[in-house]
CSV table of C-alpha atoms in Angstrom, one decimal:
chain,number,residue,atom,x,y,z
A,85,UNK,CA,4.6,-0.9,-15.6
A,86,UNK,CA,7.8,1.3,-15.3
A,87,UNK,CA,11.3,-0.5,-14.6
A,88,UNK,CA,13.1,0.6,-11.8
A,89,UNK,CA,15.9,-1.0,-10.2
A,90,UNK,CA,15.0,-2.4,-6.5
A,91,UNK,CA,18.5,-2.7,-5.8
A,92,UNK,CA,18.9,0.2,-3.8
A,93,UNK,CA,15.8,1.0,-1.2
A,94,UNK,CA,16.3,4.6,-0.7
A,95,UNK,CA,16.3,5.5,-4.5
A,96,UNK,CA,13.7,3.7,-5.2
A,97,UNK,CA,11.6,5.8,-2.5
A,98,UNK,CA,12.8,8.7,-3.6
A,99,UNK,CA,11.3,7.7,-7.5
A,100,UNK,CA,8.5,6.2,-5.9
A,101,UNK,CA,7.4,9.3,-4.0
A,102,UNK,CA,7.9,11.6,-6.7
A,103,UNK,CA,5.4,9.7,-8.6
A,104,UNK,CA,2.8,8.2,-6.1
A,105,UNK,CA,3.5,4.8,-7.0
A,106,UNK,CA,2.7,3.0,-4.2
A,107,UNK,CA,4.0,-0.4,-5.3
A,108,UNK,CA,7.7,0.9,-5.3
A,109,UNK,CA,6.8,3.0,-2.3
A,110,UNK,CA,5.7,-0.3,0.0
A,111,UNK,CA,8.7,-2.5,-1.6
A,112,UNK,CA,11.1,-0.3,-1.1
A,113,UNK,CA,10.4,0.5,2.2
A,114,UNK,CA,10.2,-3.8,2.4
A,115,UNK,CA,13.3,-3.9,1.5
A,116,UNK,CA,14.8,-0.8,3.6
A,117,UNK,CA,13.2,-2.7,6.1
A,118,UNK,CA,15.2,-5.8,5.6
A,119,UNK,CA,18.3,-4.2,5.4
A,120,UNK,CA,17.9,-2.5,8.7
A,121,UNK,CA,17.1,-6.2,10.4
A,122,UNK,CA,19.9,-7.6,8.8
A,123,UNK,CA,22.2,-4.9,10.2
A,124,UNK,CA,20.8,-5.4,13.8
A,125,UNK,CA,18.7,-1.6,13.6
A,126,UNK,CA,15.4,-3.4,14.5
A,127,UNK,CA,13.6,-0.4,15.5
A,128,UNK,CA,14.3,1.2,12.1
A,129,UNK,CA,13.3,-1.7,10.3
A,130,UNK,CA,10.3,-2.0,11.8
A,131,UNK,CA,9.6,2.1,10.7
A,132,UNK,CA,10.4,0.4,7.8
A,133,UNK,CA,8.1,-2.0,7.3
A,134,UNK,CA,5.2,0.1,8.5
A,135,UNK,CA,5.6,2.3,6.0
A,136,UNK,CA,5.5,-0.6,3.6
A,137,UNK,CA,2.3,-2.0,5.5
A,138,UNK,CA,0.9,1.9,4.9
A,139,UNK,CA,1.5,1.0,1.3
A,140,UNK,CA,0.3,-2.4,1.0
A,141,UNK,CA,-3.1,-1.5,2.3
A,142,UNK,CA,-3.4,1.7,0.2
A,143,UNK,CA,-3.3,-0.6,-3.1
A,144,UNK,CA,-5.3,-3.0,-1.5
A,145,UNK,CA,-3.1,-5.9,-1.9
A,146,UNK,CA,-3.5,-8.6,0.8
A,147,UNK,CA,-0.7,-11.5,-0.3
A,148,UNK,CA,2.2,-7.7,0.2
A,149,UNK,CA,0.0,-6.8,3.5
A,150,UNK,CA,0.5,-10.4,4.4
A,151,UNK,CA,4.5,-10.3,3.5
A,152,UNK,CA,5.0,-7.3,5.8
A,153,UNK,CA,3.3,-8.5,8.8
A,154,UNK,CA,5.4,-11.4,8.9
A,155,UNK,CA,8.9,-9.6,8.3
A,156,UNK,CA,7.6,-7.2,11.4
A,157,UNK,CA,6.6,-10.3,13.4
A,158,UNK,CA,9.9,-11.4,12.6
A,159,UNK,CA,11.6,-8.5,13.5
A,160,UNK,CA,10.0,-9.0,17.2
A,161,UNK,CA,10.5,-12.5,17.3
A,162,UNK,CA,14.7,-11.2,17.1
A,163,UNK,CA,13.8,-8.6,19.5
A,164,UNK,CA,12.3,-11.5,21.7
A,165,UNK,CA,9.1,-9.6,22.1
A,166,UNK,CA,7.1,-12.9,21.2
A,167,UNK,CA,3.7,-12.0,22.4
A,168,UNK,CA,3.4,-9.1,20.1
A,169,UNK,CA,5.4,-11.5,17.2
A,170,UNK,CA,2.9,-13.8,17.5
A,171,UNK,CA,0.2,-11.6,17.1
A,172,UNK,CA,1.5,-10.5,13.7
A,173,UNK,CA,2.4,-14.0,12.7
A,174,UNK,CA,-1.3,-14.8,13.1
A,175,UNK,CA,-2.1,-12.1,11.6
A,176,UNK,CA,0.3,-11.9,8.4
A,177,UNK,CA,-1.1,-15.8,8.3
A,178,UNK,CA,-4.5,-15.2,7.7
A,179,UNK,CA,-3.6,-12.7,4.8
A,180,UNK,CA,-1.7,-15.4,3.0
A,181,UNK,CA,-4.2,-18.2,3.4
């Protein structure tokens, strides 16, 4: 597998779409994601971290599936939306188990 540095979200996008990879695409919108929710831009974040979730799912991979529904269960839990946070704990749970 190909190097690229993960330091910086939106060129790592950028590479990833250019190429289809769809590992690099679902991390770096992860970590897009994270940046947004640390900056207080939940709802970005959470576009974000569904486009990750898109990702995840298109390579199949249930443990970075799992990851993402708990950073957007997360993200409502800050947004004190905990009915639908719970629901993607549970969910991003199962995944991991």
């Amino acid at each position: 597998m190909r190097h690229v540095n993960n330091n910086n979200p939106v060129l790592l996008i950028k590479k990833a779409s250019k190429d289809s990879l769809f590992d690099f695409l679902h991390e770096g919108h992860l970590q897009k994601g994270n940046a947004l929710q640390l900056m207080g831009n939940n709802a970005l974040a959470l576009e974000s971290y569904f486009l990750s979730l898109k990702y995840a799912d298109r390579m199949g991979d249930e443990g970075s599936k799992g990851g993402v529904l708990l950073a957007i269960a997360g993200t409502y839990t800050a947004m004190e939306n905990n009915d639908i946070a719970k629901n993607y704990f549970n969910r991003g749970i199962q995944l991991l188990r």
